[in-house]
Amino acid sequence: MIEDDKTPIRSGYEGTESQPFTLSNISLSLDQLKEIKSKLGVTINDVICGMIFYGIRLYMEEMNEKTKKSNSTAVAVAKIIYNTLGNSSVVISNLVGPVENMALANHPINGLYFTMTGGPENVDITIMSYVKILRITMRTLKGFIDEQKFKFCMEKAIEVIFKAAMDISEIPTKN
């Protein structure tokens, strides 16, 4: 079996499914995402995926700069897919949530998110909407992923994409 190389988002450690993880999340207005969608002429899923993949890229670039300084550069190259979950670096899942406010035992629910557990990935990203708010939840391997830097890179990606979209004066047309 051939596995992916070690990278800033894939430790290669055995047994990570039983290691401690940290949770962090980012909340975005669905209206803001719809603005970006309209300006770019794409789907909401395109916007969200673009933000996540750009955020991961920013994190990997920043962390690779640190590893270059210590003379060890990790380059991820997918070789053979043998066991998708066993060799995966990141899992991304999404779920459309309720569009109206909910309550549990007469206590209003202010936010809702989900995450996955038990897998060997070092990063799990889940996306769920709840009453016009989209929450991106990041579950990262504690001690390997710098969760504050990872979250910062995600937020930076969102800012960059939003600014670039708002700078567009015409809506692109599909040919």
PDB file of C-alpha atoms in Angstrom:
ATOM      1  CA  MET A   1       0.000   0.000   0.000  1.00  0.00           C
ATOM      2  CA  ILE A   2       1.299   3.457  -0.905  1.00  0.00           C
ATOM      3  CA  GLU A   3       0.281   6.381   1.276  1.00  0.00           C
ATOM      4  CA  ASP A   4       0.245  10.132   0.773  1.00  0.00           C
ATOM      5  CA  ASP A   5       3.376  11.935   1.915  1.00  0.00           C
ATOM      6  CA  LYS A   6       3.450  13.833   5.188  1.00  0.00           C
ATOM      7  CA  THR A   7       2.303  17.441   4.788  1.00  0.00           C
ATOM      8  CA  PRO A   8       1.267  20.295   7.083  1.00  0.00           C
ATOM      9  CA  ILE A   9      -2.238  18.766   7.119  1.00  0.00           C
ATOM     10  CA  ARG A  10      -1.310  15.067   7.169  1.00  0.00           C
ATOM     11  CA  SER A  11       0.889  13.827  10.002  1.00  0.00           C
ATOM     12  CA  GLY A  12       1.180  10.211   8.901  1.00  0.00           C
ATOM     13  CA  TYR A  13       0.841   9.175  12.549  1.00  0.00           C
ATOM     14  CA  GLU A  14      -0.800   5.836  13.279  1.00  0.00           C
ATOM     15  CA  GLY A  15      -3.879   5.801  15.499  1.00  0.00           C
ATOM     16  CA  THR A  16      -4.878   9.458  15.148  1.00  0.00           C
ATOM     17  CA  GLU A  17      -8.522   8.446  15.463  1.00  0.00           C
ATOM     18  CA  SER A  18      -7.976   8.062  19.227  1.00  0.00           C
ATOM     19  CA  GLN A  19      -5.875  11.235  19.660  1.00  0.00           C
ATOM     20  CA  PRO A  20      -7.251  14.540  21.016  1.00  0.00           C
ATOM     21  CA  PHE A  21      -8.679  17.019  18.526  1.00  0.00           C
ATOM     22  CA  THR A  22      -9.654  20.669  18.768  1.00  0.00           C
ATOM     23  CA  LEU A  23     -12.811  22.252  17.377  1.00  0.00           C
ATOM     24  CA  SER A  24     -13.118  25.740  15.959  1.00  0.00           C
ATOM     25  CA  ASN A  25     -15.674  27.323  13.692  1.00  0.00           C
ATOM     26  CA  ILE A  26     -16.376  30.290  11.484  1.00  0.00           C
ATOM     27  CA  SER A  27     -19.852  31.722  10.967  1.00  0.00           C
ATOM     28  CA  LEU A  28     -20.756  33.424   7.696  1.00  0.00           C
ATOM     29  CA  SER A  29     -23.878  35.169   6.508  1.00  0.00           C
ATOM     30  CA  LEU A  30     -25.627  33.255   3.739  1.00  0.00           C
ATOM     31  CA  ASP A  31     -26.535  36.663   2.264  1.00  0.00           C
ATOM     32  CA  GLN A  32     -22.807  37.489   1.989  1.00  0.00           C
ATOM     33  CA  LEU A  33     -22.194  34.152   0.259  1.00  0.00           C
ATOM     34  CA  LYS A  34     -25.086  34.857  -2.127  1.00  0.00           C
ATOM     35  CA  GLU A  35     -23.491  38.217  -2.994  1.00  0.00           C
ATOM     36  CA  ILE A  36     -20.244  36.458  -3.891  1.00  0.00           C
ATOM     37  CA  LYS A  37     -22.169  33.792  -5.833  1.00  0.00           C
ATOM     38  CA  SER A  38     -23.966  36.456  -7.884  1.00  0.00           C
ATOM     39  CA  LYS A  39     -20.832  38.495  -8.563  1.00  0.00           C
ATOM     40  CA  LEU A  40     -18.848  35.440  -9.692  1.00  0.00           C
ATOM     41  CA  GLY A  41     -21.691  33.687 -11.528  1.00  0.00           C
ATOM     42  CA  VAL A  42     -21.119  30.416  -9.659  1.00  0.00           C
ATOM     43  CA  THR A  43     -22.966  28.248  -7.127  1.00  0.00           C
ATOM     44  CA  ILE A  44     -22.892  28.640  -3.336  1.00  0.00           C
ATOM     45  CA  ASN A  45     -21.056  25.287  -3.176  1.00  0.00           C
ATOM     46  CA  ASP A  46     -18.414  26.696  -5.557  1.00  0.00           C
ATOM     47  CA  VAL A  47     -17.944  29.684  -3.243  1.00  0.00           C
ATOM     48  CA  ILE A  48     -17.667  27.523  -0.112  1.00  0.00           C
ATOM     49  CA  CYS A  49     -15.293  25.009  -1.734  1.00  0.00           C
ATOM     50  CA  GLY A  50     -13.153  27.834  -3.088  1.00  0.00           C
ATOM     51  CA  MET A  51     -12.900  29.388   0.357  1.00  0.00           C
ATOM     52  CA  ILE A  52     -11.990  26.092   2.029  1.00  0.00           C
ATOM     53  CA  PHE A  53      -9.431  25.006  -0.563  1.00  0.00           C
ATOM     54  CA  TYR A  54      -7.851  28.458  -0.676  1.00  0.00           C
ATOM     55  CA  GLY A  55      -7.724  28.516   3.140  1.00  0.00           C
ATOM     56  CA  ILE A  56      -6.021  25.108   3.189  1.00  0.00           C
ATOM     57  CA  ARG A  57      -3.557  26.310   0.543  1.00  0.00           C
ATOM     58  CA  LEU A  58      -2.711  29.418   2.586  1.00  0.00           C
ATOM     59  CA  TYR A  59      -2.142  27.268   5.684  1.00  0.00           C
ATOM     60  CA  MET A  60       0.043  24.767   3.823  1.00  0.00           C
ATOM     61  CA  GLU A  61       2.108  27.543   2.229  1.00  0.00           C
ATOM     62  CA  GLU A  62       2.670  29.213   5.586  1.00  0.00           C
ATOM     63  CA  MET A  63       3.553  25.967   7.340  1.00  0.00           C
ATOM     64  CA  ASN A  64       5.796  24.848   4.446  1.00  0.00           C
ATOM     65  CA  GLU A  65       7.738  28.105   4.859  1.00  0.00           C
ATOM     66  CA  LYS A  66       8.468  26.993   8.413  1.00  0.00           C
ATOM     67  CA  THR A  67       9.536  23.516   7.271  1.00  0.00           C
ATOM     68  CA  LYS A  68      11.751  24.946   4.508  1.00  0.00           C
ATOM     69  CA  LYS A  69      13.640  26.836   7.179  1.00  0.00           C
ATOM     70  CA  SER A  70      14.407  23.514   8.848  1.00  0.00           C
ATOM     71  CA  ASN A  71      15.446  21.995   5.466  1.00  0.00           C
ATOM     72  CA  SER A  72      12.568  19.521   5.178  1.00  0.00           C
ATOM     73  CA  THR A  73       9.935  20.273   2.557  1.00  0.00           C
ATOM     74  CA  ALA A  74       6.869  18.046   2.428  1.00  0.00           C
ATOM     75  CA  VAL A  75       5.120  17.758  -0.949  1.00  0.00           C
ATOM     76  CA  ALA A  76       1.809  15.910  -1.138  1.00  0.00           C
ATOM     77  CA  VAL A  77       1.470  13.747  -4.251  1.00  0.00           C
ATOM     78  CA  ALA A  78      -1.441  11.335  -4.511  1.00  0.00           C
ATOM     79  CA  LYS A  79       0.005   8.020  -5.740  1.00  0.00           C
ATOM     80  CA  ILE A  80      -2.643   5.310  -5.519  1.00  0.00           C
ATOM     81  CA  ILE A  81      -6.037   5.402  -3.869  1.00  0.00           C
ATOM     82  CA  TYR A  82      -6.149   2.197  -1.903  1.00  0.00           C
ATOM     83  CA  ASN A  83      -8.161   3.073   1.127  1.00  0.00           C
ATOM     84  CA  THR A  84      -9.786   6.475   0.804  1.00  0.00           C
ATOM     85  CA  LEU A  85     -10.335   7.147   4.483  1.00  0.00           C
ATOM     86  CA  GLY A  86      -7.122   5.495   5.593  1.00  0.00           C
ATOM     87  CA  ASN A  87      -5.006   7.682   3.336  1.00  0.00           C
ATOM     88  CA  SER A  88      -7.023  10.886   3.343  1.00  0.00           C
ATOM     89  CA  SER A  89      -5.692  14.173   4.652  1.00  0.00           C
ATOM     90  CA  VAL A  90      -8.958  16.099   4.874  1.00  0.00           C
ATOM     91  CA  VAL A  91     -12.634  15.202   4.963  1.00  0.00           C
ATOM     92  CA  ILE A  92     -15.203  17.811   3.940  1.00  0.00           C
ATOM     93  CA  SER A  93     -18.926  17.258   4.439  1.00  0.00           C
ATOM     94  CA  ASN A  94     -21.919  19.543   4.278  1.00  0.00           C
ATOM     95  CA  LEU A  95     -25.502  19.493   5.463  1.00  0.00           C
ATOM     96  CA  VAL A  96     -28.377  21.867   4.793  1.00  0.00           C
ATOM     97  CA  GLY A  97     -29.810  22.858   8.143  1.00  0.00           C
ATOM     98  CA  PRO A  98     -33.126  24.317   9.290  1.00  0.00           C
ATOM     99  CA  VAL A  99     -34.212  27.655   7.828  1.00  0.00           C
ATOM    100  CA  GLU A 100     -36.313  28.558  10.883  1.00  0.00           C
ATOM    101  CA  ASN A 101     -35.270  28.969  14.512  1.00  0.00           C
ATOM    102  CA  MET A 102     -35.476  25.870  16.684  1.00  0.00           C
ATOM    103  CA  ALA A 103     -35.783  25.290  20.409  1.00  0.00           C
ATOM    104  CA  LEU A 104     -34.873  22.400  22.662  1.00  0.00           C
ATOM    105  CA  ALA A 105     -36.966  22.088  25.843  1.00  0.00           C
ATOM    106  CA  ASN A 106     -38.157  25.680  25.250  1.00  0.00           C
ATOM    107  CA  HIS A 107     -34.567  26.975  25.065  1.00  0.00           C
ATOM    108  CA  PRO A 108     -33.769  28.692  21.755  1.00  0.00           C
ATOM    109  CA  ILE A 109     -30.933  27.199  19.732  1.00  0.00           C
ATOM    110  CA  ASN A 110     -28.540  29.949  18.653  1.00  0.00           C
ATOM    111  CA  GLY A 111     -26.287  27.866  16.444  1.00  0.00           C
ATOM    112  CA  LEU A 112     -25.911  24.375  15.118  1.00  0.00           C
ATOM    113  CA  TYR A 113     -22.971  22.380  13.807  1.00  0.00           C
ATOM    114  CA  PHE A 114     -21.839  18.795  13.417  1.00  0.00           C
ATOM    115  CA  THR A 115     -18.530  17.041  13.085  1.00  0.00           C
ATOM    116  CA  MET A 116     -17.313  13.540  12.377  1.00  0.00           C
ATOM    117  CA  THR A 117     -15.312  11.380  14.744  1.00  0.00           C
ATOM    118  CA  GLY A 118     -13.319   8.187  14.588  1.00  0.00           C
ATOM    119  CA  GLY A 119     -11.560   8.725  11.272  1.00  0.00           C
ATOM    120  CA  PRO A 120      -7.799   8.894  10.748  1.00  0.00           C
ATOM    121  CA  GLU A 121      -7.810  12.330   9.091  1.00  0.00           C
ATOM    122  CA  ASN A 122      -5.943  15.178  10.758  1.00  0.00           C
ATOM    123  CA  VAL A 123      -8.490  17.730   9.487  1.00  0.00           C
ATOM    124  CA  ASP A 124     -12.268  17.333   9.204  1.00  0.00           C
ATOM    125  CA  ILE A 125     -14.283  20.258   7.862  1.00  0.00           C
ATOM    126  CA  THR A 126     -18.053  20.245   8.120  1.00  0.00           C
ATOM    127  CA  ILE A 127     -20.435  22.872   6.811  1.00  0.00           C
ATOM    128  CA  MET A 128     -23.975  23.452   8.027  1.00  0.00           C
ATOM    129  CA  SER A 129     -26.462  26.243   7.543  1.00  0.00           C
ATOM    130  CA  TYR A 130     -28.901  27.366  10.220  1.00  0.00           C
ATOM    131  CA  VAL A 131     -31.272  30.314   9.797  1.00  0.00           C
ATOM    132  CA  LYS A 132     -29.275  32.305   7.206  1.00  0.00           C
ATOM    133  CA  ILE A 133     -25.923  31.559   8.870  1.00  0.00           C
ATOM    134  CA  LEU A 134     -23.394  29.115   7.473  1.00  0.00           C
ATOM    135  CA  ARG A 135     -21.063  27.554  10.018  1.00  0.00           C
ATOM    136  CA  ILE A 136     -17.795  25.986   8.913  1.00  0.00           C
ATOM    137  CA  THR A 137     -16.518  23.712  11.686  1.00  0.00           C
ATOM    138  CA  MET A 138     -12.925  22.535  11.686  1.00  0.00           C
ATOM    139  CA  ARG A 139     -11.837  19.506  13.715  1.00  0.00           C
ATOM    140  CA  THR A 140      -8.022  19.410  13.790  1.00  0.00           C
ATOM    141  CA  LEU A 141      -5.463  17.075  15.354  1.00  0.00           C
ATOM    142  CA  LYS A 142      -4.291  18.704  18.585  1.00  0.00           C
ATOM    143  CA  GLY A 143      -0.553  19.310  18.710  1.00  0.00           C
ATOM    144  CA  PHE A 144      -0.051  18.771  14.963  1.00  0.00           C
ATOM    145  CA  ILE A 145      -2.344  21.319  13.312  1.00  0.00           C
ATOM    146  CA  ASP A 146      -1.992  24.909  14.549  1.00  0.00           C
ATOM    147  CA  GLU A 147      -5.744  25.449  14.871  1.00  0.00           C
ATOM    148  CA  GLN A 148      -5.493  29.233  15.370  1.00  0.00           C
ATOM    149  CA  LYS A 149      -3.351  29.642  12.250  1.00  0.00           C
ATOM    150  CA  PHE A 150      -5.619  27.237  10.336  1.00  0.00           C
ATOM    151  CA  LYS A 151      -8.701  29.263  11.310  1.00  0.00           C
ATOM    152  CA  PHE A 152      -6.883  32.519  10.467  1.00  0.00           C
ATOM    153  CA  CYS A 153      -6.017  31.164   6.991  1.00  0.00           C
ATOM    154  CA  MET A 154      -9.667  30.187   6.426  1.00  0.00           C
ATOM    155  CA  GLU A 155     -10.844  33.652   7.492  1.00  0.00           C
ATOM    156  CA  LYS A 156      -8.199  35.271   5.272  1.00  0.00           C
ATOM    157  CA  ALA A 157      -9.389  33.202   2.287  1.00  0.00           C
ATOM    158  CA  ILE A 158     -12.957  34.341   2.912  1.00  0.00           C
ATOM    159  CA  GLU A 159     -11.865  38.001   3.092  1.00  0.00           C
ATOM    160  CA  VAL A 160      -9.779  37.789  -0.087  1.00  0.00           C
ATOM    161  CA  ILE A 161     -12.533  36.074  -2.089  1.00  0.00           C
ATOM    162  CA  PHE A 162     -15.211  38.488  -0.821  1.00  0.00           C
ATOM    163  CA  LYS A 163     -13.092  41.547  -1.656  1.00  0.00           C
ATOM    164  CA  ALA A 164     -12.199  40.196  -5.109  1.00  0.00           C
ATOM    165  CA  ALA A 165     -15.849  39.407  -5.841  1.00  0.00           C
ATOM    166  CA  MET A 166     -17.044  42.848  -4.710  1.00  0.00           C
ATOM    167  CA  ASP A 167     -14.443  44.508  -6.943  1.00  0.00           C
ATOM    168  CA  ILE A 168     -16.090  42.931 -10.005  1.00  0.00           C
ATOM    169  CA  SER A 169     -18.251  45.512 -11.778  1.00  0.00           C
ATOM    170  CA  GLU A 170     -20.031  43.129 -14.156  1.00  0.00           C
ATOM    171  CA  ILE A 171     -21.580  39.754 -13.513  1.00  0.00           C
ATOM    172  CA  PRO A 172     -19.810  37.094 -15.609  1.00  0.00           C
ATOM    173  CA  THR A 173     -21.931  35.366 -18.223  1.00  0.00           C
ATOM    174  CA  LYS A 174     -21.621  31.706 -19.071  1.00  0.00           C
ATOM    175  CA  ASN A 175     -20.974  30.909 -22.725  1.00  0.00           C
TER     176      ASN A 175
END
